[in-house]
């Protein structure tokens, strides 16, 4: 199949990407043990299929995920639209330093990412989290300098509130907002975030479009997760929240069965059906799941399907916060 294209941003900020991307985070951390060779094979298979929008960040690993992606694309850089992020500062041993938006740090982080990725420019560079201790205009002034220097082509912001998005956009055109959006994380539809980016002509990159894997239907108990999987400590995977969310997943899975697709494919198709300005970046570290995710591009949803899904997983239906500590999101 031919993977279609979508455009994030508008005017000088427009960036064409594959209509589905590949989130690489789980290849290095957070979702249990990974296999580097298999992960590189997944990236190559994605590129072969036309999924060329790759997403990473300096804090994944930390640092090792950018290195892995860099090795995977070393001979194929021209095929890739490469996105990475800065702002969640960590040490090499994994210690979390905090959120950092200082201009000097922005420059240092960019240079370090370029070196780890083995590239001379980053196609889309996100502020991963907003630093409340630094004026946003200072952070984005430094980002604008990186664009002027040719080190970065386009700018994005992640988990930002509407007023913050507007302030950033005034300093330099924002190409994309990256925020969690799926059938079990629909906050953006109800808090003016989606309305704001559409008003400003900013694209929307949906991370965790499969609800951190929960919407796949493959997670039935907490014991299905690796002992080092961060989801074991996520509020939505705890106790009564887990059971309530499992009921939501069962409703989605039932609709998928009726339609003859997997629950994952239905969940991805729903995200893509939200608009041509929306690009999901499901993550996987196995080729079989990559193939399943790509096949979601062929799933067409009727108005009746969309109504059924809206009833099965309405805004606010999920139980529990998205993170154990929500203080760094929606700033």
PDB file of N, CA and C in Angstrom, residues 263-321:
ATOM      1  N   UNK A 263      -8.588  -4.032  17.316  1.00  0.00           N
ATOM      2  CA  UNK A 263      -8.896  -2.873  18.157  1.00  0.00           C
ATOM      3  C   UNK A 263      -7.871  -1.760  17.936  1.00  0.00           C
ATOM      4  N   UNK A 264      -6.612  -2.137  17.754  1.00  0.00           N
ATOM      5  CA  UNK A 264      -5.568  -1.141  17.507  1.00  0.00           C
ATOM      6  C   UNK A 264      -5.825  -0.389  16.212  1.00  0.00           C
ATOM      7  N   UNK A 265      -6.188  -1.122  15.180  1.00  0.00           N
ATOM      8  CA  UNK A 265      -6.450  -0.480  13.890  1.00  0.00           C
ATOM      9  C   UNK A 265      -7.641   0.464  13.980  1.00  0.00           C
ATOM     10  N   UNK A 266      -8.662   0.058  14.707  1.00  0.00           N
ATOM     11  CA  UNK A 266      -9.837   0.919  14.864  1.00  0.00           C
ATOM     12  C   UNK A 266      -9.460   2.187  15.630  1.00  0.00           C
ATOM     13  N   UNK A 267      -8.668   2.037  16.689  1.00  0.00           N
ATOM     14  CA  UNK A 267      -8.265   3.197  17.492  1.00  0.00           C
ATOM     15  C   UNK A 267      -7.429   4.172  16.679  1.00  0.00           C
ATOM     16  N   UNK A 268      -6.518   3.657  15.859  1.00  0.00           N
ATOM     17  CA  UNK A 268      -5.697   4.519  15.005  1.00  0.00           C
ATOM     18  C   UNK A 268      -6.539   5.189  13.929  1.00  0.00           C
ATOM     19  N   UNK A 269      -7.444   4.433  13.342  1.00  0.00           N
ATOM     20  CA  UNK A 269      -8.314   4.993  12.298  1.00  0.00           C
ATOM     21  C   UNK A 269      -9.157   6.126  12.874  1.00  0.00           C
ATOM     22  N   UNK A 270      -9.578   5.977  14.130  1.00  0.00           N
ATOM     23  CA  UNK A 270     -10.375   7.041  14.763  1.00  0.00           C
ATOM     24  C   UNK A 270      -9.566   8.325  14.878  1.00  0.00           C
ATOM     25  N   UNK A 271      -8.307   8.205  15.327  1.00  0.00           N
ATOM     26  CA  UNK A 271      -7.462   9.398  15.460  1.00  0.00           C
ATOM     27  C   UNK A 271      -7.284  10.066  14.097  1.00  0.00           C
ATOM     28  N   UNK A 272      -6.989   9.272  13.072  1.00  0.00           N
ATOM     29  CA  UNK A 272      -6.760   9.844  11.738  1.00  0.00           C
ATOM     30  C   UNK A 272      -8.031  10.450  11.156  1.00  0.00           C
ATOM     31  N   UNK A 273      -9.177   9.968  11.589  1.00  0.00           N
ATOM     32  CA  UNK A 273     -10.447  10.497  11.095  1.00  0.00           C
ATOM     33  C   UNK A 273     -10.805  11.839  11.716  1.00  0.00           C
ATOM     34  N   UNK A 274     -10.016  12.286  12.697  1.00  0.00           N
ATOM     35  CA  UNK A 274     -10.316  13.556  13.363  1.00  0.00           C
ATOM     36  C   UNK A 274      -9.908  14.774  12.550  1.00  0.00           C
ATOM     37  N   UNK A 275      -9.191  14.565  11.450  1.00  0.00           N
ATOM     38  CA  UNK A 275      -8.835  15.693  10.587  1.00  0.00           C
ATOM     39  C   UNK A 275      -7.543  15.460   9.838  1.00  0.00           C
ATOM     40  N   UNK A 276      -7.403  16.109   8.704  1.00  0.00           N
ATOM     41  CA  UNK A 276      -6.194  15.974   7.893  1.00  0.00           C
ATOM     42  C   UNK A 276      -4.986  16.647   8.534  1.00  0.00           C
ATOM     43  N   UNK A 277      -5.223  17.413   9.581  1.00  0.00           N
ATOM     44  CA  UNK A 277      -4.130  18.085  10.289  1.00  0.00           C
ATOM     45  C   UNK A 277      -3.629  17.268  11.474  1.00  0.00           C
ATOM     46  N   UNK A 278      -4.113  16.035  11.601  1.00  0.00           N
ATOM     47  CA  UNK A 278      -3.765  15.170  12.731  1.00  0.00           C
ATOM     48  C   UNK A 278      -2.924  13.993  12.242  1.00  0.00           C
ATOM     49  N   UNK A 279      -1.795  13.758  12.910  1.00  0.00           N
ATOM     50  CA  UNK A 279      -0.910  12.638  12.563  1.00  0.00           C
ATOM     51  C   UNK A 279      -0.592  11.843  13.827  1.00  0.00           C
ATOM     52  N   UNK A 280      -1.039  10.598  13.909  1.00  0.00           N
ATOM     53  CA  UNK A 280      -0.704   9.773  15.070  1.00  0.00           C
ATOM     54  C   UNK A 280       0.686   9.175  14.928  1.00  0.00           C
ATOM     55  N   UNK A 281       1.345   8.954  16.063  1.00  0.00           N
ATOM     56  CA  UNK A 281       2.683   8.351  16.030  1.00  0.00           C
ATOM     57  C   UNK A 281       2.711   7.134  16.963  1.00  0.00           C
ATOM     58  N   UNK A 282       2.012   6.073  16.600  1.00  0.00           N
ATOM     59  CA  UNK A 282       2.035   4.879  17.452  1.00  0.00           C
ATOM     60  C   UNK A 282       3.451   4.335  17.581  1.00  0.00           C
ATOM     61  N   UNK A 283       3.774   3.881  18.766  1.00  0.00           N
ATOM     62  CA  UNK A 283       5.093   3.310  18.988  1.00  0.00           C
ATOM     63  C   UNK A 283       5.038   1.795  19.015  1.00  0.00           C
ATOM     64  N   UNK A 284       6.066   1.177  18.508  1.00  0.00           N
ATOM     65  CA  UNK A 284       6.184  -0.271  18.606  1.00  0.00           C
ATOM     66  C   UNK A 284       7.642  -0.658  18.440  1.00  0.00           C
ATOM     67  N   UNK A 285       7.993  -1.807  18.977  1.00  0.00           N
ATOM     68  CA  UNK A 285       9.353  -2.318  18.797  1.00  0.00           C
ATOM     69  C   UNK A 285       9.331  -3.703  18.163  1.00  0.00           C
ATOM     70  N   UNK A 286       8.188  -4.046  17.539  1.00  0.00           N
ATOM     71  CA  UNK A 286       8.066  -5.325  16.842  1.00  0.00           C
ATOM     72  C   UNK A 286       7.456  -5.107  15.469  1.00  0.00           C
ATOM     73  N   UNK A 287       8.015  -5.776  14.467  1.00  0.00           N
ATOM     74  CA  UNK A 287       7.562  -5.584  13.088  1.00  0.00           C
ATOM     75  C   UNK A 287       6.108  -5.992  12.881  1.00  0.00           C
ATOM     76  N   UNK A 288       5.667  -7.041  13.589  1.00  0.00           N
ATOM     77  CA  UNK A 288       4.283  -7.489  13.369  1.00  0.00           C
ATOM     78  C   UNK A 288       3.283  -6.418  13.791  1.00  0.00           C
ATOM     79  N   UNK A 289       3.603  -5.679  14.854  1.00  0.00           N
ATOM     80  CA  UNK A 289       2.703  -4.606  15.278  1.00  0.00           C
ATOM     81  C   UNK A 289       2.813  -3.397  14.356  1.00  0.00           C
ATOM     82  N   UNK A 290       4.007  -3.166  13.833  1.00  0.00           N
ATOM     83  CA  UNK A 290       4.170  -2.099  12.846  1.00  0.00           C
ATOM     84  C   UNK A 290       3.266  -2.351  11.651  1.00  0.00           C
ATOM     85  N   UNK A 291       3.276  -3.565  11.160  1.00  0.00           N
ATOM     86  CA  UNK A 291       2.448  -3.915   9.999  1.00  0.00           C
ATOM     87  C   UNK A 291       0.971  -3.748  10.311  1.00  0.00           C
ATOM     88  N   UNK A 292       0.576  -4.137  11.509  1.00  0.00           N
ATOM     89  CA  UNK A 292      -0.815  -3.978  11.925  1.00  0.00           C
ATOM     90  C   UNK A 292      -1.201  -2.502  11.973  1.00  0.00           C
ATOM     91  N   UNK A 293      -0.306  -1.688  12.519  1.00  0.00           N
ATOM     92  CA  UNK A 293      -0.585  -0.253  12.623  1.00  0.00           C
ATOM     93  C   UNK A 293      -0.687   0.404  11.255  1.00  0.00           C
ATOM     94  N   UNK A 294       0.214   0.037  10.349  1.00  0.00           N
ATOM     95  CA  UNK A 294       0.180   0.628   9.008  1.00  0.00           C
ATOM     96  C   UNK A 294      -1.111   0.261   8.292  1.00  0.00           C
ATOM     97  N   UNK A 295      -1.588  -0.961   8.519  1.00  0.00           N
ATOM     98  CA  UNK A 295      -2.825  -1.401   7.866  1.00  0.00           C
ATOM     99  C   UNK A 295      -4.033  -0.580   8.311  1.00  0.00           C
ATOM    100  N   UNK A 296      -3.904   0.111   9.433  1.00  0.00           N
ATOM    101  CA  UNK A 296      -5.001   0.975   9.888  1.00  0.00           C
ATOM    102  C   UNK A 296      -5.284   2.093   8.898  1.00  0.00           C
ATOM    103  N   UNK A 297      -4.304   2.419   8.064  1.00  0.00           N
ATOM    104  CA  UNK A 297      -4.501   3.465   7.060  1.00  0.00           C
ATOM    105  C   UNK A 297      -5.575   3.091   6.049  1.00  0.00           C
ATOM    106  N   UNK A 298      -5.863   1.794   5.939  1.00  0.00           N
ATOM    107  CA  UNK A 298      -6.888   1.334   5.003  1.00  0.00           C
ATOM    108  C   UNK A 298      -8.273   1.252   5.617  1.00  0.00           C
ATOM    109  N   UNK A 299      -8.368   1.513   6.913  1.00  0.00           N
ATOM    110  CA  UNK A 299      -9.652   1.400   7.605  1.00  0.00           C
ATOM    111  C   UNK A 299     -10.452   2.689   7.422  1.00  0.00           C
ATOM    112  N   UNK A 300     -11.595   2.573   6.825  1.00  0.00           N
ATOM    113  CA  UNK A 300     -12.466   3.735   6.631  1.00  0.00           C
ATOM    114  C   UNK A 300     -13.615   3.680   7.634  1.00  0.00           C
ATOM    115  N   UNK A 301     -13.842   4.793   8.294  1.00  0.00           N
ATOM    116  CA  UNK A 301     -14.893   4.865   9.294  1.00  0.00           C
ATOM    117  C   UNK A 301     -16.073   5.675   8.777  1.00  0.00           C
ATOM    118  N   UNK A 302     -17.250   5.101   8.859  1.00  0.00           N
ATOM    119  CA  UNK A 302     -18.469   5.792   8.455  1.00  0.00           C
ATOM    120  C   UNK A 302     -18.924   6.712   9.585  1.00  0.00           C
ATOM    121  N   UNK A 303     -19.894   7.553   9.286  1.00  0.00           N
ATOM    122  CA  UNK A 303     -20.454   8.407  10.336  1.00  0.00           C
ATOM    123  C   UNK A 303     -21.042   7.554  11.454  1.00  0.00           C
ATOM    124  N   UNK A 304     -21.627   6.419  11.076  1.00  0.00           N
ATOM    125  CA  UNK A 304     -22.196   5.510  12.071  1.00  0.00           C
ATOM    126  C   UNK A 304     -21.106   4.926  12.965  1.00  0.00           C
ATOM    127  N   UNK A 305     -19.975   4.562  12.355  1.00  0.00           N
ATOM    128  CA  UNK A 305     -18.839   4.055  13.133  1.00  0.00           C
ATOM    129  C   UNK A 305     -18.363   5.099  14.139  1.00  0.00           C
ATOM    130  N   UNK A 306     -18.232   6.334  13.675  1.00  0.00           N
ATOM    131  CA  UNK A 306     -17.742   7.404  14.541  1.00  0.00           C
ATOM    132  C   UNK A 306     -18.708   7.678  15.688  1.00  0.00           C
ATOM    133  N   UNK A 307     -19.997   7.597  15.410  1.00  0.00           N
ATOM    134  CA  UNK A 307     -20.992   7.782  16.479  1.00  0.00           C
ATOM    135  C   UNK A 307     -20.893   6.657  17.505  1.00  0.00           C
ATOM    136  N   UNK A 308     -20.700   5.442  17.014  1.00  0.00           N
ATOM    137  CA  UNK A 308     -20.593   4.294  17.911  1.00  0.00           C
ATOM    138  C   UNK A 308     -19.365   4.409  18.810  1.00  0.00           C
ATOM    139  N   UNK A 309     -18.260   4.858  18.236  1.00  0.00           N
ATOM    140  CA  UNK A 309     -17.037   5.019  19.018  1.00  0.00           C
ATOM    141  C   UNK A 309     -17.164   6.164  20.011  1.00  0.00           C
ATOM    142  N   UNK A 310     -17.850   7.216  19.608  1.00  0.00           N
ATOM    143  CA  UNK A 310     -18.064   8.346  20.505  1.00  0.00           C
ATOM    144  C   UNK A 310     -18.903   7.919  21.710  1.00  0.00           C
ATOM    145  N   UNK A 311     -19.846   7.021  21.467  1.00  0.00           N
ATOM    146  CA  UNK A 311     -20.676   6.512  22.555  1.00  0.00           C
ATOM    147  C   UNK A 311     -19.906   5.520  23.425  1.00  0.00           C
ATOM    148  N   UNK A 312     -19.018   4.748  22.805  1.00  0.00           N
ATOM    149  CA  UNK A 312     -18.250   3.749  23.547  1.00  0.00           C
ATOM    150  C   UNK A 312     -17.153   4.369  24.393  1.00  0.00           C
ATOM    151  N   UNK A 313     -16.585   5.471  23.902  1.00  0.00           N
ATOM    152  CA  UNK A 313     -15.454   6.106  24.599  1.00  0.00           C
ATOM    153  C   UNK A 313     -15.598   7.617  24.548  1.00  0.00           C
ATOM    154  N   UNK A 314     -16.604   8.153  25.209  1.00  0.00           N
ATOM    155  CA  UNK A 314     -16.822   9.604  25.165  1.00  0.00           C
ATOM    156  C   UNK A 314     -15.744  10.372  25.916  1.00  0.00           C
ATOM    157  N   UNK A 315     -15.705  11.677  25.665  1.00  0.00           N
ATOM    158  CA  UNK A 315     -14.763  12.541  26.387  1.00  0.00           C
ATOM    159  C   UNK A 315     -14.960  12.360  27.888  1.00  0.00           C
ATOM    160  N   UNK A 316     -13.865  12.141  28.592  1.00  0.00           N
ATOM    161  CA  UNK A 316     -13.927  12.013  30.038  1.00  0.00           C
ATOM    162  C   UNK A 316     -14.258  10.625  30.560  1.00  0.00           C
ATOM    163  N   UNK A 317     -14.350   9.641  29.670  1.00  0.00           N
ATOM    164  CA  UNK A 317     -14.753   8.306  30.098  1.00  0.00           C
ATOM    165  C   UNK A 317     -13.660   7.537  30.817  1.00  0.00           C
ATOM    166  N   UNK A 318     -12.404   7.854  30.548  1.00  0.00           N
ATOM    167  CA  UNK A 318     -11.304   7.110  31.154  1.00  0.00           C
ATOM    168  C   UNK A 318     -11.180   7.429  32.640  1.00  0.00           C
ATOM    169  N   UNK A 319     -10.778   6.420  33.390  1.00  0.00           N
ATOM    170  CA  UNK A 319     -10.617   6.581  34.832  1.00  0.00           C
ATOM    171  C   UNK A 319      -9.145   6.804  35.176  1.00  0.00           C
ATOM    172  N   UNK A 320      -8.859   7.839  35.942  1.00  0.00           N
ATOM    173  CA  UNK A 320      -7.498   8.107  36.389  1.00  0.00           C
ATOM    174  C   UNK A 320      -6.786   9.143  35.548  1.00  0.00           C
ATOM    175  N   UNK A 321      -5.796   9.797  36.145  1.00  0.00           N
ATOM    176  CA  UNK A 321      -4.982  10.770  35.425  1.00  0.00           C
ATOM    177  C   UNK A 321      -4.063  10.082  34.425  1.00  0.00           C
TER     178      UNK A 321
END
